[in-house]
mmCIF file of C-alpha atoms and ligand atoms in Angstrom:
data_model
loop_
_atom_site.group_PDB
_atom_site.id
_atom_site.type_symbol
_atom_site.label_atom_id
_atom_site.label_comp_id
_atom_site.label_asym_id
_atom_site.label_seq_id
_atom_site.Cartn_x
_atom_site.Cartn_y
_atom_site.Cartn_z
ATOM 1 C CA MET A 1 8.051 1.324 -24.822
ATOM 2 C CA ARG A 2 4.309 1.317 -25.353
ATOM 3 C CA LEU A 3 2.520 -1.983 -26.096
ATOM 4 C CA ALA A 4 -1.050 -2.553 -27.221
ATOM 5 C CA THR A 5 -3.307 -5.276 -28.602
ATOM 6 C CA LEU A 6 -4.731 -4.553 -32.065
ATOM 7 C CA ASP A 7 -7.131 -7.082 -33.618
ATOM 8 C CA GLY A 8 -5.766 -9.667 -31.160
ATOM 9 C CA ARG A 9 -2.109 -9.086 -32.093
ATOM 10 C CA VAL A 10 0.566 -7.426 -29.977
ATOM 11 C CA VAL A 11 1.874 -4.149 -31.434
ATOM 12 C CA LEU A 12 4.443 -1.548 -30.396
ATOM 13 C CA ARG A 13 3.038 1.992 -30.433
ATOM 14 C CA ARG A 14 5.168 4.566 -32.239
ATOM 15 C CA GLY A 15 3.710 8.070 -32.200
ATOM 16 C CA ASP A 16 0.394 7.815 -34.052
ATOM 17 C CA GLY A 17 1.356 4.489 -35.640
ATOM 18 C CA HIS A 18 2.367 1.020 -34.582
ATOM 19 C CA VAL A 19 4.617 -1.903 -35.436
ATOM 20 C CA ASP A 20 3.216 -5.438 -35.612
ATOM 21 C CA VAL A 21 5.558 -7.411 -33.351
ATOM 22 C CA ALA A 22 5.222 -10.817 -35.042
ATOM 23 C CA THR A 23 5.929 -9.288 -38.466
ATOM 24 C CA ALA A 24 8.845 -7.125 -37.308
ATOM 25 C CA SER A 25 10.445 -9.937 -35.278
ATOM 26 C CA GLU A 26 9.863 -12.474 -38.082
ATOM 27 C CA GLY A 27 7.829 -14.637 -35.737
ATOM 28 C CA ARG A 28 10.177 -14.638 -32.763
ATOM 29 C CA PHE A 29 7.663 -12.744 -30.590
ATOM 30 C CA GLY A 30 3.879 -12.477 -30.811
ATOM 31 C CA PRO A 31 1.351 -12.329 -32.289
ATOM 32 C CA ASP A 32 -0.255 -13.533 -29.009
ATOM 33 C CA PRO A 33 0.012 -10.531 -26.632
ATOM 34 C CA GLN A 34 0.094 -12.723 -23.528
ATOM 35 C CA ALA A 35 3.138 -14.651 -24.808
ATOM 36 C CA VAL A 36 5.432 -11.597 -24.699
ATOM 37 C CA TYR A 37 5.090 -11.409 -20.900
ATOM 38 C CA ALA A 38 6.177 -15.044 -20.503
ATOM 39 C CA ASP A 39 9.393 -14.098 -22.333
ATOM 40 C CA TRP A 40 9.520 -10.481 -21.120
ATOM 41 C CA GLU A 41 13.265 -9.885 -20.708
ATOM 42 C CA ALA A 42 14.136 -11.212 -24.167
ATOM 43 C CA PHE A 43 11.207 -9.366 -25.696
ATOM 44 C CA ALA A 44 12.090 -6.054 -24.031
ATOM 45 C CA ALA A 45 15.716 -6.396 -25.137
ATOM 46 C CA TRP A 46 14.582 -7.009 -28.724
ATOM 47 C CA ALA A 47 12.057 -4.160 -28.670
ATOM 48 C CA ARG A 48 14.674 -1.651 -27.441
ATOM 49 C CA VAL A 49 16.896 -2.160 -30.496
ATOM 50 C CA HIS A 50 14.557 -3.270 -33.286
ATOM 51 C CA PRO A 51 14.130 -0.999 -36.321
ATOM 52 C CA SER A 52 11.795 1.856 -35.494
ATOM 53 C CA GLU A 53 10.026 2.217 -38.836
ATOM 54 C CA VAL A 54 6.323 1.470 -38.886
ATOM 55 C CA ALA A 55 5.954 -1.970 -40.445
ATOM 56 C CA HIS A 56 2.246 -2.702 -40.630
ATOM 57 C CA PRO A 57 0.054 -1.936 -43.662
ATOM 58 C CA ASP A 58 -2.595 -0.331 -41.425
ATOM 59 C CA ALA A 59 0.063 1.319 -39.311
ATOM 60 C CA THR A 60 -1.793 4.509 -38.442
ATOM 61 C CA ILE A 61 -5.041 3.157 -36.994
ATOM 62 C CA PRO A 62 -5.867 5.646 -34.238
ATOM 63 C CA THR A 63 -6.534 4.360 -30.740
ATOM 64 C CA GLU A 64 -10.035 5.745 -31.167
ATOM 65 C CA ALA A 65 -10.852 3.104 -33.834
ATOM 66 C CA GLU A 66 -13.803 1.275 -32.351
ATOM 67 C CA GLY A 67 -13.675 -2.392 -31.336
ATOM 68 C CA ARG A 68 -10.102 -3.081 -32.391
ATOM 69 C CA TRP A 69 -7.983 -2.365 -29.305
ATOM 70 C CA GLY A 70 -8.127 -5.320 -26.936
ATOM 71 C CA PRO A 71 -6.737 -5.498 -23.416
ATOM 72 C CA PRO A 72 -2.919 -5.218 -23.565
ATOM 73 C CA VAL A 73 -2.855 -8.234 -21.223
ATOM 74 C CA PRO A 74 -5.670 -10.530 -22.400
ATOM 75 C CA GLY A 75 -5.061 -13.740 -20.428
ATOM 76 C CA PRO A 76 -3.277 -13.272 -17.091
ATOM 77 C CA ALA A 77 -2.882 -16.313 -14.839
ATOM 78 C CA GLN A 78 -3.797 -14.176 -11.821
ATOM 79 C CA ILE A 79 -5.518 -10.837 -11.275
ATOM 80 C CA PHE A 80 -5.059 -9.246 -7.863
ATOM 81 C CA ALA A 81 -7.084 -6.237 -6.807
ATOM 82 C CA ILE A 82 -6.740 -4.055 -3.722
ATOM 83 C CA GLY A 83 -9.599 -2.473 -1.815
ATOM 84 C CA LEU A 84 -9.367 0.591 0.431
ATOM 85 C CA ASN A 85 -5.889 1.681 -0.698
ATOM 86 C CA TYR A 86 -6.348 5.481 -0.616
ATOM 87 C CA ARG A 87 -6.985 7.303 2.665
ATOM 88 C CA ASP A 88 -9.678 9.583 1.247
ATOM 89 C CA HIS A 89 -11.548 6.548 -0.155
ATOM 90 C CA VAL A 90 -11.287 4.763 3.224
ATOM 91 C CA ALA A 91 -12.733 7.878 4.862
ATOM 92 C CA GLU A 92 -15.634 8.226 2.409
ATOM 93 C CA SER A 93 -16.389 4.513 2.970
ATOM 94 C CA GLY A 94 -16.657 5.150 6.722
ATOM 95 C CA LEU A 95 -13.905 2.628 7.534
ATOM 96 C CA THR A 96 -10.555 2.749 9.315
ATOM 97 C CA VAL A 97 -7.167 2.670 7.549
ATOM 98 C CA PRO A 98 -6.195 -1.013 7.111
ATOM 99 C CA ASP A 99 -2.866 -2.403 8.347
ATOM 100 C CA GLU A 100 -2.946 -5.170 5.725
ATOM 101 C CA PRO A 101 -4.016 -4.695 2.088
ATOM 102 C CA ALA A 102 -7.584 -5.862 1.397
ATOM 103 C CA VAL A 103 -7.044 -8.287 -1.497
ATOM 104 C CA PHE A 104 -9.602 -9.797 -3.851
ATOM 105 C CA THR A 105 -9.621 -10.949 -7.484
ATOM 106 C CA LYS A 106 -11.405 -9.900 -10.618
ATOM 107 C CA PHE A 107 -11.982 -13.012 -12.726
ATOM 108 C CA ALA A 108 -10.222 -12.968 -16.102
ATOM 109 C CA SER A 109 -13.505 -13.279 -18.020
ATOM 110 C CA SER A 110 -14.262 -9.680 -16.987
ATOM 111 C CA LEU A 111 -11.278 -8.259 -18.935
ATOM 112 C CA THR A 112 -11.883 -6.053 -21.938
ATOM 113 C CA GLY A 113 -10.048 -3.290 -23.787
ATOM 114 C CA HIS A 114 -10.198 0.347 -24.826
ATOM 115 C CA ARG A 115 -13.510 1.547 -26.282
ATOM 116 C CA ALA A 116 -15.369 -1.472 -24.912
ATOM 117 C CA ARG A 117 -19.157 -1.571 -24.853
ATOM 118 C CA VAL A 118 -20.103 -2.800 -21.390
ATOM 119 C CA VAL A 119 -23.641 -3.965 -20.588
ATOM 120 C CA LEU A 120 -24.900 -2.747 -17.221
ATOM 121 C CA PRO A 121 -26.443 -5.606 -15.210
ATOM 122 C CA GLU A 122 -29.358 -4.953 -12.899
ATOM 123 C CA GLY A 123 -28.256 -3.145 -9.757
ATOM 124 C CA SER A 124 -25.970 -0.238 -8.961
ATOM 125 C CA VAL A 125 -22.816 -0.149 -11.077
ATOM 126 C CA ASP A 126 -20.077 2.124 -9.773
ATOM 127 C CA TRP A 127 -16.780 3.404 -11.203
ATOM 128 C CA GLU A 128 -13.274 2.979 -9.714
ATOM 129 C CA ALA A 129 -10.347 4.528 -11.619
ATOM 130 C CA GLU A 130 -7.151 2.556 -10.941
ATOM 131 C CA LEU A 131 -3.518 2.199 -11.869
ATOM 132 C CA VAL A 132 -2.894 -1.394 -13.024
ATOM 133 C CA VAL A 133 0.521 -3.032 -12.604
ATOM 134 C CA VAL A 134 1.624 -5.743 -15.063
ATOM 135 C CA ILE A 135 4.193 -8.238 -13.746
ATOM 136 C CA GLY A 136 7.175 -8.922 -16.040
ATOM 137 C CA GLN A 137 9.230 -11.321 -13.973
ATOM 138 C CA ARG A 138 8.253 -14.089 -11.522
ATOM 139 C CA ALA A 139 8.143 -12.514 -8.071
ATOM 140 C CA HIS A 140 8.208 -14.602 -4.885
ATOM 141 C CA HIS A 141 9.357 -13.174 -1.521
ATOM 142 C CA VAL A 142 10.487 -9.983 -3.238
ATOM 143 C CA THR A 143 12.010 -7.087 -1.264
ATOM 144 C CA ARG A 144 10.853 -3.484 -1.539
ATOM 145 C CA GLU A 145 14.088 -2.508 -3.279
ATOM 146 C CA ALA A 146 13.690 -5.224 -5.938
ATOM 147 C CA ALA A 147 9.939 -4.784 -6.457
ATOM 148 C CA TRP A 148 9.848 -2.390 -9.435
ATOM 149 C CA SER A 149 12.341 -4.544 -11.373
ATOM 150 C CA HIS A 150 9.677 -7.285 -11.477
ATOM 151 C CA VAL A 151 7.182 -4.987 -13.216
ATOM 152 C CA ALA A 152 6.822 -5.004 -17.018
ATOM 153 C CA GLY A 153 4.774 -1.830 -17.112
ATOM 154 C CA LEU A 154 1.684 0.092 -16.107
ATOM 155 C CA THR A 155 -1.720 0.494 -17.659
ATOM 156 C CA ILE A 156 -5.078 2.083 -16.819
ATOM 157 C CA GLY A 157 -7.978 0.104 -15.391
ATOM 158 C CA GLN A 158 -11.554 0.518 -14.285
ATOM 159 C CA ASP A 159 -12.636 -1.694 -11.391
ATOM 160 C CA LEU A 160 -16.343 -1.590 -12.286
ATOM 161 C CA SER A 161 -18.362 -2.756 -9.295
ATOM 162 C CA GLU A 162 -21.998 -3.722 -8.781
ATOM 163 C CA ARG A 163 -22.554 -2.485 -5.235
ATOM 164 C CA ARG A 164 -25.734 -4.371 -4.346
ATOM 165 C CA LEU A 165 -24.204 -7.837 -4.870
ATOM 166 C CA GLN A 166 -20.840 -6.664 -3.507
ATOM 167 C CA LEU A 167 -22.408 -5.977 -0.123
ATOM 168 C CA ALA A 168 -25.027 -8.771 -0.075
ATOM 169 C CA GLY A 169 -24.713 -11.886 2.079
ATOM 170 C CA PRO A 170 -22.864 -12.560 5.325
ATOM 171 C CA ALA A 171 -19.507 -11.190 3.997
ATOM 172 C CA PRO A 172 -18.813 -8.771 1.114
ATOM 173 C CA GLN A 173 -18.610 -10.446 -2.324
ATOM 174 C CA PHE A 174 -15.994 -8.261 -3.918
ATOM 175 C CA SER A 175 -14.713 -10.752 -6.509
ATOM 176 C CA LEU A 176 -18.037 -11.818 -7.978
ATOM 177 C CA ALA A 177 -19.697 -8.400 -7.967
ATOM 178 C CA LYS A 178 -16.675 -6.878 -9.751
ATOM 179 C CA SER A 179 -16.492 -9.567 -12.460
ATOM 180 C CA TYR A 180 -19.480 -9.166 -14.757
ATOM 181 C CA PRO A 181 -18.416 -9.289 -18.438
ATOM 182 C CA GLY A 182 -16.511 -6.104 -19.272
ATOM 183 C CA PHE A 183 -16.086 -5.068 -15.626
ATOM 184 C CA ALA A 184 -12.275 -5.003 -15.983
ATOM 185 C CA PRO A 185 -11.461 -2.721 -18.918
ATOM 186 C CA ILE A 186 -7.699 -2.085 -19.212
ATOM 187 C CA GLY A 187 -5.617 -0.141 -21.717
ATOM 188 C CA PRO A 188 -5.357 1.471 -24.150
ATOM 189 C CA GLU A 189 -1.628 0.717 -23.795
ATOM 190 C CA LEU A 190 0.915 -0.781 -21.445
ATOM 191 C CA VAL A 191 3.756 1.695 -20.788
ATOM 192 C CA THR A 192 7.065 0.344 -19.470
ATOM 193 C CA VAL A 193 8.351 1.641 -16.132
ATOM 194 C CA ASP A 194 11.390 3.408 -17.656
ATOM 195 C CA GLU A 195 9.031 5.829 -19.474
ATOM 196 C CA PHE A 196 7.941 7.499 -16.200
ATOM 197 C CA ASP A 197 9.920 10.171 -14.315
ATOM 198 C CA ASP A 198 8.396 8.928 -11.058
ATOM 199 C CA PRO A 199 6.194 5.820 -11.380
ATOM 200 C CA ASP A 200 5.146 6.205 -7.723
ATOM 201 C CA ASP A 201 3.481 9.604 -8.279
ATOM 202 C CA LEU A 202 1.054 9.732 -11.221
ATOM 203 C CA GLU A 203 -2.172 11.691 -11.512
ATOM 204 C CA LEU A 204 -5.186 9.441 -12.108
ATOM 205 C CA GLY A 205 -8.908 9.926 -12.312
ATOM 206 C CA CYS A 206 -12.074 9.462 -14.301
ATOM 207 C CA ARG A 207 -14.812 11.630 -15.723
ATOM 208 C CA LEU A 208 -17.946 11.351 -17.795
ATOM 209 C CA GLU A 209 -17.700 12.549 -21.375
ATOM 210 C CA SER A 210 -20.432 15.029 -20.517
ATOM 211 C CA GLY A 211 -17.747 16.795 -18.457
ATOM 212 C CA GLU A 212 -18.279 15.865 -14.827
ATOM 213 C CA VAL A 213 -15.022 14.860 -13.097
ATOM 214 C CA LEU A 214 -15.790 11.916 -10.797
ATOM 215 C CA GLN A 215 -12.363 11.132 -9.319
ATOM 216 C CA LYS A 216 -8.979 12.852 -9.372
ATOM 217 C CA SER A 217 -5.967 12.033 -7.226
ATOM 218 C CA ARG A 218 -2.350 10.880 -7.388
ATOM 219 C CA THR A 219 -0.910 7.390 -6.963
ATOM 220 C CA SER A 220 1.456 8.822 -4.306
ATOM 221 C CA GLN A 221 -1.639 8.885 -2.056
ATOM 222 C CA MET A 222 -1.806 5.068 -1.886
ATOM 223 C CA ILE A 223 -1.664 3.554 1.607
ATOM 224 C CA PHE A 224 0.313 0.555 0.258
ATOM 225 C CA ASP A 225 2.354 1.761 -2.717
ATOM 226 C CA VAL A 226 3.307 -0.449 -5.679
ATOM 227 C CA PRO A 227 6.541 -1.826 -4.116
ATOM 228 C CA GLU A 228 4.720 -2.537 -0.843
ATOM 229 C CA LEU A 229 1.906 -4.361 -2.655
ATOM 230 C CA ILE A 230 4.445 -6.529 -4.492
ATOM 231 C CA VAL A 231 6.211 -7.305 -1.190
ATOM 232 C CA ARG A 232 2.967 -8.264 0.554
ATOM 233 C CA LEU A 233 1.382 -10.212 -2.317
ATOM 234 C CA SER A 234 4.596 -12.052 -3.225
ATOM 235 C CA ALA A 235 5.087 -13.041 0.415
ATOM 236 C CA VAL A 236 2.121 -15.377 -0.142
ATOM 237 C CA CYS A 237 1.605 -16.011 -3.874
ATOM 238 C CA PRO A 238 4.312 -16.138 -6.530
ATOM 239 C CA LEU A 239 3.422 -13.342 -8.970
ATOM 240 C CA LEU A 240 3.743 -14.618 -12.521
ATOM 241 C CA PRO A 241 4.733 -12.822 -15.723
ATOM 242 C CA GLY A 242 1.636 -11.231 -17.200
ATOM 243 C CA ASP A 243 -0.261 -11.098 -13.887
ATOM 244 C CA LEU A 244 -2.219 -7.919 -13.107
ATOM 245 C CA VAL A 245 -2.547 -5.910 -9.910
ATOM 246 C CA PHE A 246 -5.420 -3.402 -9.724
ATOM 247 C CA THR A 247 -3.981 -1.075 -7.089
ATOM 248 C CA GLY A 248 -7.106 0.517 -5.620
ATOM 249 C CA THR A 249 -9.160 3.647 -6.189
ATOM 250 C CA PRO A 250 -9.175 7.142 -4.655
ATOM 251 C CA ALA A 251 -12.190 9.017 -3.283
ATOM 252 C CA GLY A 252 -15.160 9.954 -5.444
ATOM 253 C CA VAL A 253 -16.965 6.653 -6.038
ATOM 254 C CA GLY A 254 -20.725 6.942 -6.594
ATOM 255 C CA GLY A 255 -21.780 4.646 -3.772
ATOM 256 C CA ALA A 256 -20.196 6.925 -1.163
ATOM 257 C CA ARG A 257 -21.991 10.063 -2.413
ATOM 258 C CA SER A 258 -25.073 11.634 -0.977
ATOM 259 C CA PRO A 259 -27.268 11.058 -2.843
ATOM 260 C CA ARG A 260 -25.655 7.960 -4.296
ATOM 261 C CA LYS A 261 -24.900 8.064 -8.027
ATOM 262 C CA PHE A 262 -24.287 5.185 -10.416
ATOM 263 C CA LEU A 263 -23.535 4.597 -14.096
ATOM 264 C CA THR A 264 -26.463 4.741 -16.504
ATOM 265 C CA PRO A 265 -26.939 3.521 -20.106
ATOM 266 C CA GLY A 266 -25.424 6.005 -22.533
ATOM 267 C CA ASP A 267 -22.638 7.099 -20.177
ATOM 268 C CA GLU A 268 -19.148 7.366 -21.673
ATOM 269 C CA LEU A 269 -16.588 6.852 -18.927
ATOM 270 C CA LEU A 270 -13.087 8.257 -19.505
ATOM 271 C CA THR A 271 -10.354 7.068 -17.154
ATOM 272 C CA TRP A 272 -6.873 8.554 -17.232
ATOM 273 C CA VAL A 273 -3.442 7.974 -15.738
ATOM 274 C CA GLU A 274 -0.661 10.505 -16.300
ATOM 275 C CA GLY A 275 1.886 9.250 -18.825
ATOM 276 C CA ILE A 276 -0.340 6.445 -20.145
ATOM 277 C CA GLY A 277 -3.395 8.045 -21.735
ATOM 278 C CA THR A 278 -7.164 7.723 -21.502
ATOM 279 C CA LEU A 279 -9.239 4.540 -21.417
ATOM 280 C CA ARG A 280 -12.759 4.915 -22.818
ATOM 281 C CA THR A 281 -15.679 2.694 -21.752
ATOM 282 C CA SER A 282 -19.262 2.919 -23.100
ATOM 283 C CA LEU A 283 -22.084 1.779 -20.838
ATOM 284 C CA HIS A 284 -25.201 0.178 -22.345
ATOM 285 C CA ALA A 285 -28.549 -1.194 -21.204
ATOM 286 C CA SER A 286 -28.966 -4.975 -20.975
HETATM 287 ZN ZN1 ZN B 1 -11.112 -1.148 -6.825
#
């Protein structure tokens, strides 16, 4: 199943078209996209068997339609993000492999969707292509074996990061410097776990539309994989339906290059994860 947010309403993607969930379910689910995660099991059971015909008058709006595709998860209670979760990124950062995940948050006001226009604040704004996990079932003290069953699905994220503020002050300010408006684009769709042959091994990366590939790796290269992150996070915080976990980025960030390279106005950043699609973000001057 593939879910998206179109004009603020949750839709099921079907090929090139979509089904408006509130219309097709006669009001039982939706239109608020966040509400389907609170009732995920019932929603997923309904979505598996509901009629497959496209039921919306504008049913074939392409995902490239500008300004209409919001974040598939617009209002999570909690957003977790993991730093230094790929060995090659740890190495390029000049650090040692951590024995505990480095956890921070991106504040929910930084969320945006596919084809977002993001204003670059003053400073040095970097890219971080990431797999984003969406929680489907409350998870507290979850075992490795049970971890994936608490996941609703996966989407693509960019953990945009302003490096100057991130590294200013007596201790790094990950959360604030990664939470300017638009610094957490996710989408274009959420894809449920059953759609992947191996959800622990997906190619991911990002490139500029001009052609330059900035990052390319596989999620199997994570130091703490998705089940391990759910074990470690849920050992402390209950993970709630609709919560997000940004799972970290591989090597290739601009701040670790020589010379350093950052996003500039006019850049079109394309971020992909195998089996999900491509998330497009346009960068603009303030
Ligand atoms: Zn990150």
